[in-house]
């Protein structure tokens, strides 16, 4: 391999370092109207009256829109493939508002100051409704969030809006109750995970304008331009041919930009006024009015034989989707479908789940996508079981974890929103990941704890994880390659680089297939008019799904070049060799450079444009694997936790770009550490967010992350492009459980609700002493 498995620099790195205008707000028309949104101050209310006359009279105001001005078309903003496995339960603007921050009205003006002033002139009278703010009290609550008759799902997702259930799912293999009853050792416990904010550096930004043909053009910091086009069209009854969505450079997404947020609001302004318009979310709006991670409650039971064979797993989940049900079903299924196959030698397994509506900020896609929640519960319970058995947690995992050449019935039963696909693990180096991770953290010397001072103890803990590589039989990607007259190529992909470096690794894959250098590939990504379809950046799919599409397209292009080379050199097809710069007859009697061949095709004999394309839909979703190890130091007098070292060993198949893969894992680890120790979206009793800014919402900084080690296992996935699997999400999955286990091993107290704060540790220590 010459171009893949190489640490190539990011294609866009120099431009970003030079501060060139590349982001959505940079590219907005200079004369764009400034869009501002009036948002609900109440968690649940009906708009009795809304008067906009005074706002409209303000000089410089171009329009004020309420639910009365827009078509009443119900949509889902989820940004998933069609038909979406999420409920249709959202109007662009509605007379009912369902959380603090929900949209009430939209103002567009010639300046930000005028737009903000106009918001003050909108008169709204609300009828307050009884809010549902406790997700454990939501199901069957007398207050119903979605009584509107239009709310529905495209197919059965277990939705029952009359009981505040957005989705539900259950499955079982074997008789779990009977097997648990026969087990010699059983562990049962309850765990909670919290809402977590995405905190990407670039806020959501959108601009719209009508082109010379009157078509609506949307420039958006979206992860899913093709899905956004469909959602906008459905919201306003516009044919998709009349909408173009362009994704410029995106400054982070982490799932938060998979869904459609402000795009319909800005589109409504442009459609109403005919003028360019833009909306850049404030940081407060990003916190309050986009999405967060689904909070979940887990009731879990594990049963095993005395010698450590895990016989049964029972997992019951209650999930809070907030005011709207985007990703309600698929995230909760991820909480089961990703963790449960890790322990594939059980006789019985059961997964029950209910996802409820509450009057909180909606939940949605977030890196880890349910797996991180499920793994916190499962991997914590595994450690509890190991202690009860008197077996090392590392040894218990090694006895029961999935291995290369093995499978799990759950792969076939559970997908994302429906059935999955049966898979045998053609690549799984989890055994190596565990062994190497133990070496890196010094497990044998440090487990379970060390006393390092009169009030300081240290402990180590571990957790395993697996994810997927796209959604099998659903996610599709395409690629187009064009040969230019100097012998370089344009690669056009709908794949959405959101700062991950996917443009770079897709160029590397194309270059490897063509046998050229990566700098000969010029990438254009994500413009619904100019690039081929791609499902977007989610589900850890780009390297595997989009990468396979690029590889196939590049192999097609190489064949076209060799055919034209054979014609030029007057030999039969198959009688020339292409080394990346020159085509040579195999008999050694002639050659032509790619540059001369391409120029000839443009301007001289046998003139034609060489264009190759192809598409890919995965028939499987090979999981990447990870073993994560944490070493913590806990102050027994204050409960303060210092994360001294986090070691991660990942099997993601071949790393297309080792540097970018490492950055992906490191970034995921930091977000997982944030979820474990610092981050939580908190609300008042009235449902208002308490920490809706970066001063009070705590994410870890460099001083909190003392030492991180990331290594990759030598692995090759036969179905992946040059052996690659995904790496985008796996890094986030292990820190909550590994750190919780390390804290327990250090102190003897187990924190079962995230984040693991000093207050919780201190209170638990005091309770244990009593």
GROMACS .gro file of C-alpha atoms in nm, residues 66-496:
model
  431
   66UNK     CA    1  -4.560   3.249   1.264
   67UNK     CA    2  -4.735   2.914   1.232
   68UNK     CA    3  -5.016   3.099   1.052
   69UNK     CA    4  -4.784   3.183   0.762
   70UNK     CA    5  -4.646   2.836   0.687
   71UNK     CA    6  -4.801   2.518   0.547
   72UNK     CA    7  -4.901   2.270   0.816
   73UNK     CA    8  -4.682   1.986   0.691
   74UNK     CA    9  -4.561   1.747   0.957
   75UNK     CA   10  -4.201   1.630   0.927
   76UNK     CA   11  -3.923   1.460   1.114
   77UNK     CA   12  -3.595   1.648   1.128
   78UNK     CA   13  -3.395   1.331   1.197
   79UNK     CA   14  -3.182   1.338   0.883
   80UNK     CA   15  -3.203   0.964   0.825
   81UNK     CA   16  -3.264   0.752   0.515
   82UNK     CA   17  -3.617   0.733   0.382
   83UNK     CA   18  -3.861   0.622   0.517
   84UNK     CA   19  -3.719   0.746   0.843
   85UNK     CA   20  -3.750   0.520   1.150
   86UNK     CA   21  -3.843   0.829   1.354
   87UNK     CA   22  -4.189   0.970   1.424
   88UNK     CA   23  -4.326   1.254   1.215
   89UNK     CA   24  -4.415   1.489   1.499
   90UNK     CA   25  -4.277   1.837   1.413
   91UNK     CA   26  -4.415   2.135   1.224
   92UNK     CA   27  -4.170   2.404   1.116
   93UNK     CA   28  -4.375   2.642   1.334
   94UNK     CA   29  -4.671   2.530   1.545
   95UNK     CA   30  -4.928   2.685   1.776
   96UNK     CA   31  -4.806   2.449   2.052
   97UNK     CA   32  -4.458   2.485   2.198
   98UNK     CA   33  -4.315   2.181   2.374
   99UNK     CA   34  -3.992   2.291   2.544
  100UNK     CA   35  -3.815   2.607   2.656
  101UNK     CA   36  -3.643   2.712   2.335
  102UNK     CA   37  -3.900   2.577   2.089
  103UNK     CA   38  -3.965   2.803   1.790
  104UNK     CA   39  -4.252   3.057   1.821
  105UNK     CA   40  -4.184   3.305   1.541
  106UNK     CA   41  -3.915   3.401   1.289
  107UNK     CA   42  -3.796   3.754   1.217
  108UNK     CA   43  -3.583   3.867   0.924
  109UNK     CA   44  -3.431   4.214   0.910
  110UNK     CA   45  -3.150   4.404   0.745
  111UNK     CA   46  -2.936   4.395   1.058
  112UNK     CA   47  -2.892   4.181   1.365
  113UNK     CA   48  -2.980   4.472   1.594
  114UNK     CA   49  -3.308   4.537   1.414
  115UNK     CA   50  -3.396   4.168   1.407
  116UNK     CA   51  -3.333   4.135   1.779
  117UNK     CA   52  -3.533   4.451   1.848
  118UNK     CA   53  -3.823   4.317   1.642
  119UNK     CA   54  -3.838   4.007   1.860
  120UNK     CA   55  -3.928   4.235   2.152
  121UNK     CA   56  -4.228   4.373   1.962
  122UNK     CA   57  -4.396   4.037   1.902
  123UNK     CA   58  -4.687   3.998   2.143
  124UNK     CA   59  -4.767   3.643   2.247
  125UNK     CA   60  -5.030   3.522   2.491
  126UNK     CA   61  -4.975   3.165   2.605
  127UNK     CA   62  -5.205   2.909   2.762
  128UNK     CA   63  -4.976   2.714   2.992
  129UNK     CA   64  -5.005   2.337   2.981
  130UNK     CA   65  -4.891   2.085   3.240
  131UNK     CA   66  -4.533   1.998   3.149
  132UNK     CA   67  -4.386   1.648   3.173
  133UNK     CA   68  -4.034   1.695   3.307
  134UNK     CA   69  -3.959   1.359   3.470
  135UNK     CA   70  -3.903   1.091   3.210
  136UNK     CA   71  -3.983   0.820   3.461
  137UNK     CA   72  -4.332   0.972   3.495
  138UNK     CA   73  -4.392   1.036   3.125
  139UNK     CA   74  -4.544   0.708   3.005
  140UNK     CA   75  -4.921   0.724   3.041
  141UNK     CA   76  -4.905   1.073   3.197
  142UNK     CA   77  -5.234   1.263   3.183
  143UNK     CA   78  -5.050   1.542   3.001
  144UNK     CA   79  -4.997   1.433   2.641
  145UNK     CA   80  -4.728   1.608   2.436
  146UNK     CA   81  -4.844   1.506   2.090
  147UNK     CA   82  -5.223   1.482   2.067
  148UNK     CA   83  -5.219   1.630   1.716
  149UNK     CA   84  -5.379   1.388   1.466
  150UNK     CA   85  -5.100   1.439   1.212
  151UNK     CA   86  -4.835   1.274   1.432
  152UNK     CA   87  -4.746   0.935   1.289
  153UNK     CA   88  -4.465   0.701   1.191
  154UNK     CA   89  -4.393   0.572   0.842
  155UNK     CA   90  -4.392   0.214   0.971
  156UNK     CA   91  -4.440   0.044   1.305
  157UNK     CA   92  -4.179   0.175   1.548
  158UNK     CA   93  -4.384   0.105   1.861
  159UNK     CA   94  -4.514   0.464   1.875
  160UNK     CA   95  -4.812   0.542   2.099
  161UNK     CA   96  -4.837   0.921   2.119
  162UNK     CA   97  -5.148   0.903   2.338
  163UNK     CA   98  -4.927   0.754   2.612
  164UNK     CA   99  -4.624   0.978   2.538
  165UNK     CA  100  -4.438   0.688   2.381
  166UNK     CA  101  -4.234   0.794   2.078
  167UNK     CA  102  -4.104   0.442   2.009
  168UNK     CA  103  -4.059   0.104   2.172
  169UNK     CA  104  -3.880  -0.219   2.090
  170UNK     CA  105  -3.833  -0.559   2.244
  171UNK     CA  106  -3.657  -0.881   2.150
  172UNK     CA  107  -3.534  -1.194   2.318
  173UNK     CA  108  -3.327  -1.502   2.244
  174UNK     CA  109  -3.408  -1.797   2.469
  175UNK     CA  110  -3.593  -1.792   2.800
  176UNK     CA  111  -3.405  -1.531   3.005
  177UNK     CA  112  -3.609  -1.575   3.323
  178UNK     CA  113  -3.559  -1.953   3.324
  179UNK     CA  114  -3.185  -1.927   3.257
  180UNK     CA  115  -3.136  -1.659   3.524
  181UNK     CA  116  -3.317  -1.879   3.775
  182UNK     CA  117  -3.070  -2.160   3.707
  183UNK     CA  118  -2.760  -1.939   3.729
  184UNK     CA  119  -2.534  -1.983   4.031
  185UNK     CA  120  -2.451  -1.614   4.047
  186UNK     CA  121  -2.680  -1.328   3.944
  187UNK     CA  122  -2.621  -0.952   3.946
  188UNK     CA  123  -2.911  -0.707   3.916
  189UNK     CA  124  -2.880  -0.328   3.923
  190UNK     CA  125  -3.005   0.004   3.786
  191UNK     CA  126  -2.797   0.266   3.603
  192UNK     CA  127  -2.865   0.615   3.470
  193UNK     CA  128  -2.699   0.812   3.193
  194UNK     CA  129  -2.750   1.183   3.139
  195UNK     CA  130  -2.819   1.434   2.863
  196UNK     CA  131  -2.492   1.551   2.708
  197UNK     CA  132  -2.446   1.850   2.476
  198UNK     CA  133  -2.245   1.822   2.155
  199UNK     CA  134  -2.043   2.143   2.201
  200UNK     CA  135  -1.902   2.152   1.852
  201UNK     CA  136  -1.697   2.470   1.799
  202UNK     CA  137  -1.889   2.596   1.495
  203UNK     CA  138  -2.252   2.671   1.581
  204UNK     CA  139  -2.525   2.573   1.338
  205UNK     CA  140  -2.521   2.817   1.046
  206UNK     CA  141  -2.744   2.839   0.740
  207UNK     CA  142  -2.790   3.079   0.451
  208UNK     CA  143  -3.044   3.063   0.168
  209UNK     CA  144  -3.093   3.241  -0.161
  210UNK     CA  145  -3.280   3.197  -0.488
  211UNK     CA  146  -3.057   3.137  -0.789
  212UNK     CA  147  -3.117   3.289  -1.132
  213UNK     CA  148  -3.369   3.015  -1.208
  214UNK     CA  149  -3.561   3.077  -0.888
  215UNK     CA  150  -3.434   2.758  -0.725
  216UNK     CA  151  -3.382   2.760  -0.352
  217UNK     CA  152  -3.013   2.725  -0.260
  218UNK     CA  153  -2.927   2.634   0.098
  219UNK     CA  154  -2.572   2.659   0.234
  220UNK     CA  155  -2.569   2.472   0.562
  221UNK     CA  156  -2.330   2.331   0.818
  222UNK     CA  157  -2.514   2.002   0.785
  223UNK     CA  158  -2.394   1.643   0.812
  224UNK     CA  159  -2.669   1.524   0.576
  225UNK     CA  160  -2.722   1.754   0.275
  226UNK     CA  161  -2.930   1.506   0.076
  227UNK     CA  162  -3.161   1.434   0.369
  228UNK     CA  163  -3.187   1.808   0.441
  229UNK     CA  164  -3.300   1.865   0.081
  230UNK     CA  165  -3.575   1.605   0.124
  231UNK     CA  166  -3.691   1.749   0.459
  232UNK     CA  167  -3.706   2.107   0.324
  233UNK     CA  168  -3.902   1.989   0.023
  234UNK     CA  169  -4.154   1.805   0.240
  235UNK     CA  170  -4.191   2.101   0.475
  236UNK     CA  171  -4.287   2.342   0.196
  237UNK     CA  172  -4.425   2.113  -0.078
  238UNK     CA  173  -4.133   2.199  -0.306
  239UNK     CA  174  -4.005   1.944  -0.561
  240UNK     CA  175  -3.654   1.835  -0.476
  241UNK     CA  176  -3.536   1.945  -0.821
  242UNK     CA  177  -3.598   2.303  -0.710
  243UNK     CA  178  -3.372   2.280  -0.403
  244UNK     CA  179  -2.993   2.271  -0.386
  245UNK     CA  180  -2.809   2.210  -0.060
  246UNK     CA  181  -2.439   2.291  -0.033
  247UNK     CA  182  -2.226   2.176   0.258
  248UNK     CA  183  -1.918   2.392   0.301
  249UNK     CA  184  -1.642   2.315   0.554
  250UNK     CA  185  -1.805   2.213   0.885
  251UNK     CA  186  -1.652   2.288   1.222
  252UNK     CA  187  -1.760   1.975   1.405
  253UNK     CA  188  -2.089   1.797   1.432
  254UNK     CA  189  -2.069   1.479   1.644
  255UNK     CA  190  -2.424   1.391   1.529
  256UNK     CA  191  -2.568   1.727   1.630
  257UNK     CA  192  -2.578   1.841   1.269
  258UNK     CA  193  -2.727   1.520   1.130
  259UNK     CA  194  -3.072   1.661   1.191
  260UNK     CA  195  -3.233   1.956   1.014
  261UNK     CA  196  -3.254   2.252   1.251
  262UNK     CA  197  -3.268   2.606   1.116
  263UNK     CA  198  -3.273   2.519   0.746
  264UNK     CA  199  -3.655   2.532   0.711
  265UNK     CA  200  -3.670   2.858   0.908
  266UNK     CA  201  -3.426   3.037   0.679
  267UNK     CA  202  -3.580   2.878   0.370
  268UNK     CA  203  -3.920   3.012   0.481
  269UNK     CA  204  -3.779   3.365   0.492
  270UNK     CA  205  -3.621   3.343   0.148
  271UNK     CA  206  -3.934   3.187  -0.002
  272UNK     CA  207  -4.146   3.460   0.157
  273UNK     CA  208  -3.928   3.758   0.067
  274UNK     CA  209  -3.732   3.636  -0.234
  275UNK     CA  210  -3.421   3.772  -0.061
  276UNK     CA  211  -3.105   3.603   0.068
  277UNK     CA  212  -3.119   3.527   0.441
  278UNK     CA  213  -2.898   3.370   0.704
  279UNK     CA  214  -2.923   3.233   1.055
  280UNK     CA  215  -2.626   3.165   1.281
  281UNK     CA  216  -2.725   3.006   1.610
  282UNK     CA  217  -2.606   3.167   1.929
  283UNK     CA  218  -2.431   2.934   2.171
  284UNK     CA  219  -2.738   2.949   2.393
  285UNK     CA  220  -2.954   2.838   2.101
  286UNK     CA  221  -2.715   2.552   2.025
  287UNK     CA  222  -2.757   2.431   2.382
  288UNK     CA  223  -3.131   2.491   2.421
  289UNK     CA  224  -3.276   2.455   2.075
  290UNK     CA  225  -3.087   2.186   1.888
  291UNK     CA  226  -3.033   1.840   2.040
  292UNK     CA  227  -2.857   1.657   2.321
  293UNK     CA  228  -2.785   1.293   2.400
  294UNK     CA  229  -3.079   1.077   2.514
  295UNK     CA  230  -3.082   1.029   2.894
  296UNK     CA  231  -3.152   0.666   2.976
  297UNK     CA  232  -3.233   0.438   3.267
  298UNK     CA  233  -3.109   0.080   3.255
  299UNK     CA  234  -3.227  -0.215   3.460
  300UNK     CA  235  -2.982  -0.492   3.393
  301UNK     CA  236  -2.939  -0.849   3.513
  302UNK     CA  237  -2.647  -1.083   3.442
  303UNK     CA  238  -2.639  -1.451   3.530
  304UNK     CA  239  -2.337  -1.682   3.527
  305UNK     CA  240  -2.202  -2.013   3.640
  306UNK     CA  241  -1.965  -2.018   3.936
  307UNK     CA  242  -1.666  -2.072   3.703
  308UNK     CA  243  -1.746  -1.753   3.510
  309UNK     CA  244  -1.953  -1.848   3.208
  310UNK     CA  245  -2.208  -1.574   3.144
  311UNK     CA  246  -2.539  -1.748   3.070
  312UNK     CA  247  -2.796  -1.470   3.046
  313UNK     CA  248  -2.822  -1.092   2.995
  314UNK     CA  249  -3.143  -0.902   3.059
  315UNK     CA  250  -3.152  -0.530   2.972
  316UNK     CA  251  -3.453  -0.301   3.014
  317UNK     CA  252  -3.420   0.058   2.897
  318UNK     CA  253  -3.626   0.372   2.945
  319UNK     CA  254  -3.509   0.656   2.719
  320UNK     CA  255  -3.600   1.027   2.718
  321UNK     CA  256  -3.636   1.171   2.368
  322UNK     CA  257  -3.749   1.512   2.489
  323UNK     CA  258  -4.013   1.711   2.302
  324UNK     CA  259  -3.971   1.542   1.964
  325UNK     CA  260  -3.882   1.190   1.865
  326UNK     CA  261  -3.589   1.225   1.628
  327UNK     CA  262  -3.378   0.908   1.660
  328UNK     CA  263  -3.601   0.782   1.940
  329UNK     CA  264  -3.605   0.423   1.817
  330UNK     CA  265  -3.265   0.391   1.653
  331UNK     CA  266  -3.060   0.529   1.942
  332UNK     CA  267  -3.226   0.301   2.195
  333UNK     CA  268  -3.172   0.005   1.963
  334UNK     CA  269  -2.805   0.104   1.950
  335UNK     CA  270  -2.799   0.074   2.327
  336UNK     CA  271  -2.869  -0.296   2.280
  337UNK     CA  272  -2.741  -0.392   1.937
  338UNK     CA  273  -2.388  -0.266   1.997
  339UNK     CA  274  -2.310  -0.383   2.354
  340UNK     CA  275  -2.495  -0.714   2.369
  341UNK     CA  276  -2.306  -0.907   2.097
  342UNK     CA  277  -1.981  -0.848   2.288
  343UNK     CA  278  -2.074  -1.142   2.512
  344UNK     CA  279  -2.196  -1.385   2.251
  345UNK     CA  280  -2.174  -1.710   2.446
  346UNK     CA  281  -2.488  -1.660   2.652
  347UNK     CA  282  -2.782  -1.901   2.640
  348UNK     CA  283  -3.042  -1.626   2.661
  349UNK     CA  284  -3.060  -1.251   2.612
  350UNK     CA  285  -3.348  -1.005   2.633
  351UNK     CA  286  -3.379  -0.637   2.544
  352UNK     CA  287  -3.686  -0.429   2.622
  353UNK     CA  288  -3.706  -0.056   2.559
  354UNK     CA  289  -3.950   0.233   2.576
  355UNK     CA  290  -3.872   0.587   2.455
  356UNK     CA  291  -4.088   0.861   2.604
  357UNK     CA  292  -4.164   1.221   2.523
  358UNK     CA  293  -4.089   1.492   2.782
  359UNK     CA  294  -4.089   1.871   2.771
  360UNK     CA  295  -3.711   1.890   2.754
  361UNK     CA  296  -3.482   1.990   2.468
  362UNK     CA  297  -3.514   1.712   2.209
  363UNK     CA  298  -3.259   1.436   2.208
  364UNK     CA  299  -3.098   1.315   1.889
  365UNK     CA  300  -2.795   1.159   1.731
  366UNK     CA  301  -2.471   1.192   1.924
  367UNK     CA  302  -2.141   1.014   1.873
  368UNK     CA  303  -2.174   0.671   2.033
  369UNK     CA  304  -2.546   0.666   1.944
  370UNK     CA  305  -2.685   0.463   2.231
  371UNK     CA  306  -2.386   0.230   2.251
  372UNK     CA  307  -2.211   0.450   2.507
  373UNK     CA  308  -2.518   0.446   2.732
  374UNK     CA  309  -2.566   0.071   2.701
  375UNK     CA  310  -2.196  -0.001   2.750
  376UNK     CA  311  -2.187   0.204   3.070
  377UNK     CA  312  -2.457  -0.018   3.218
  378UNK     CA  313  -2.332  -0.349   3.078
  379UNK     CA  314  -1.962  -0.299   3.142
  380UNK     CA  315  -2.029  -0.175   3.495
  381UNK     CA  316  -2.242  -0.483   3.561
  382UNK     CA  317  -1.971  -0.707   3.419
  383UNK     CA  318  -1.733  -0.575   3.684
  384UNK     CA  319  -1.997  -0.632   3.953
  385UNK     CA  320  -2.036  -0.989   3.832
  386UNK     CA  321  -1.659  -1.044   3.829
  387UNK     CA  322  -1.632  -0.929   4.189
  388UNK     CA  323  -1.915  -1.154   4.296
  389UNK     CA  324  -1.751  -1.447   4.118
  390UNK     CA  325  -1.407  -1.365   4.258
  391UNK     CA  326  -1.263  -1.349   3.906
  392UNK     CA  327  -1.053  -1.070   3.757
  393UNK     CA  328  -1.274  -0.847   3.537
  394UNK     CA  329  -1.019  -0.885   3.259
  395UNK     CA  330  -1.032  -1.264   3.283
  396UNK     CA  331  -1.413  -1.270   3.295
  397UNK     CA  332  -1.426  -1.066   2.977
  398UNK     CA  333  -1.168  -1.283   2.803
  399UNK     CA  334  -1.369  -1.595   2.886
  400UNK     CA  335  -1.691  -1.459   2.741
  401UNK     CA  336  -1.615  -1.197   2.473
  402UNK     CA  337  -1.668  -1.240   2.101
  403UNK     CA  338  -1.373  -1.354   1.889
  404UNK     CA  339  -1.271  -1.371   1.525
  405UNK     CA  340  -1.473  -1.628   1.332
  406UNK     CA  341  -1.764  -1.608   1.577
  407UNK     CA  342  -2.107  -1.450   1.550
  408UNK     CA  343  -2.406  -1.349   1.759
  409UNK     CA  344  -2.777  -1.398   1.686
  410UNK     CA  345  -2.830  -1.033   1.781
  411UNK     CA  346  -2.663  -0.917   1.458
  412UNK     CA  347  -2.951  -1.067   1.261
  413UNK     CA  348  -3.225  -0.960   1.501
  414UNK     CA  349  -3.135  -0.601   1.584
  415UNK     CA  350  -3.043  -0.333   1.335
  416UNK     CA  351  -3.112   0.040   1.357
  417UNK     CA  352  -3.488   0.073   1.333
  418UNK     CA  353  -3.552  -0.279   1.215
  419UNK     CA  354  -3.389  -0.614   1.154
  420UNK     CA  355  -3.014  -0.633   1.125
  421UNK     CA  356  -2.799  -0.867   0.917
  422UNK     CA  357  -2.630  -1.189   1.013
  423UNK     CA  358  -2.253  -1.149   1.037
  424UNK     CA  359  -1.951  -1.360   1.117
  425UNK     CA  360  -1.656  -1.167   1.250
  426UNK     CA  361  -1.395  -1.181   0.974
  427UNK     CA  362  -1.186  -0.936   1.174
  428UNK     CA  363  -1.183  -0.911   1.551
  429UNK     CA  364  -0.863  -0.848   1.744
  430UNK     CA  365  -1.034  -0.783   2.075
  431UNK     CA  366  -0.812  -1.036   2.248
  432UNK     CA  367  -0.505  -0.838   2.142
  433UNK     CA  368  -0.670  -0.510   2.242
  434UNK     CA  369  -0.730  -0.640   2.595
  435UNK     CA  370  -0.382  -0.787   2.632
  436UNK     CA  371  -0.205  -0.477   2.501
  437UNK     CA  372  -0.426  -0.241   2.699
  438UNK     CA  373  -0.342  -0.425   3.019
  439UNK     CA  374   0.027  -0.379   2.941
  440UNK     CA  375  -0.013  -0.009   2.867
  441UNK     CA  376  -0.198   0.067   3.189
  442UNK     CA  377   0.017  -0.165   3.404
  443UNK     CA  378  -0.287  -0.369   3.506
  444UNK     CA  379  -0.107  -0.653   3.678
  445UNK     CA  380   0.084  -0.410   3.904
  446UNK     CA  381  -0.203  -0.174   3.978
  447UNK     CA  382  -0.526  -0.376   3.993
  448UNK     CA  383  -0.740  -0.315   4.185
  449UNK     CA  384  -0.594  -0.027   4.391
  450UNK     CA  385  -0.289   0.138   4.536
  451UNK     CA  386  -0.271   0.366   4.839
  452UNK     CA  387  -0.054   0.666   4.755
  453UNK     CA  388  -0.110   0.888   5.059
  454UNK     CA  389  -0.308   0.920   5.377
  455UNK     CA  390  -0.619   1.020   5.181
  456UNK     CA  391  -0.529   0.934   4.823
  457UNK     CA  392  -0.599   0.606   4.649
  458UNK     CA  393  -0.553   0.496   4.291
  459UNK     CA  394  -0.746   0.237   4.095
  460UNK     CA  395  -0.762   0.095   3.746
  461UNK     CA  396  -1.069  -0.008   3.553
  462UNK     CA  397  -1.149  -0.136   3.207
  463UNK     CA  398  -1.432  -0.166   2.957
  464UNK     CA  399  -1.486  -0.311   2.611
  465UNK     CA  400  -1.678  -0.167   2.320
  466UNK     CA  401  -1.788  -0.236   1.967
  467UNK     CA  402  -1.967  -0.017   1.714
  468UNK     CA  403  -2.058  -0.068   1.348
  469UNK     CA  404  -1.948   0.048   1.003
  470UNK     CA  405  -2.256   0.206   0.849
  471UNK     CA  406  -2.603   0.056   0.838
  472UNK     CA  407  -2.609  -0.261   0.630
  473UNK     CA  408  -2.854  -0.280   0.340
  474UNK     CA  409  -2.967   0.081   0.402
  475UNK     CA  410  -2.678   0.326   0.379
  476UNK     CA  411  -2.566   0.396   0.024
  477UNK     CA  412  -2.280   0.607  -0.107
  478UNK     CA  413  -2.164   0.699  -0.456
  479UNK     CA  414  -1.853   0.848  -0.609
  480UNK     CA  415  -1.760   1.000  -0.945
  481UNK     CA  416  -1.407   1.041  -1.081
  482UNK     CA  417  -1.314   1.263  -1.375
  483UNK     CA  418  -0.979   1.251  -1.555
  484UNK     CA  419  -0.851   1.597  -1.646
  485UNK     CA  420  -0.623   1.704  -1.929
  486UNK     CA  421  -0.305   1.717  -1.727
  487UNK     CA  422  -0.354   1.372  -1.582
  488UNK     CA  423  -0.506   1.475  -1.248
  489UNK     CA  424  -0.848   1.377  -1.120
  490UNK     CA  425  -1.159   1.529  -0.965
  491UNK     CA  426  -1.320   1.306  -0.705
  492UNK     CA  427  -1.682   1.404  -0.642
  493UNK     CA  428  -1.850   1.255  -0.340
  494UNK     CA  429  -2.162   1.325  -0.141
  495UNK     CA  430  -1.973   1.209   0.167
  496UNK     CA  431  -1.974   1.486   0.424
   0.00000   0.00000   0.00000
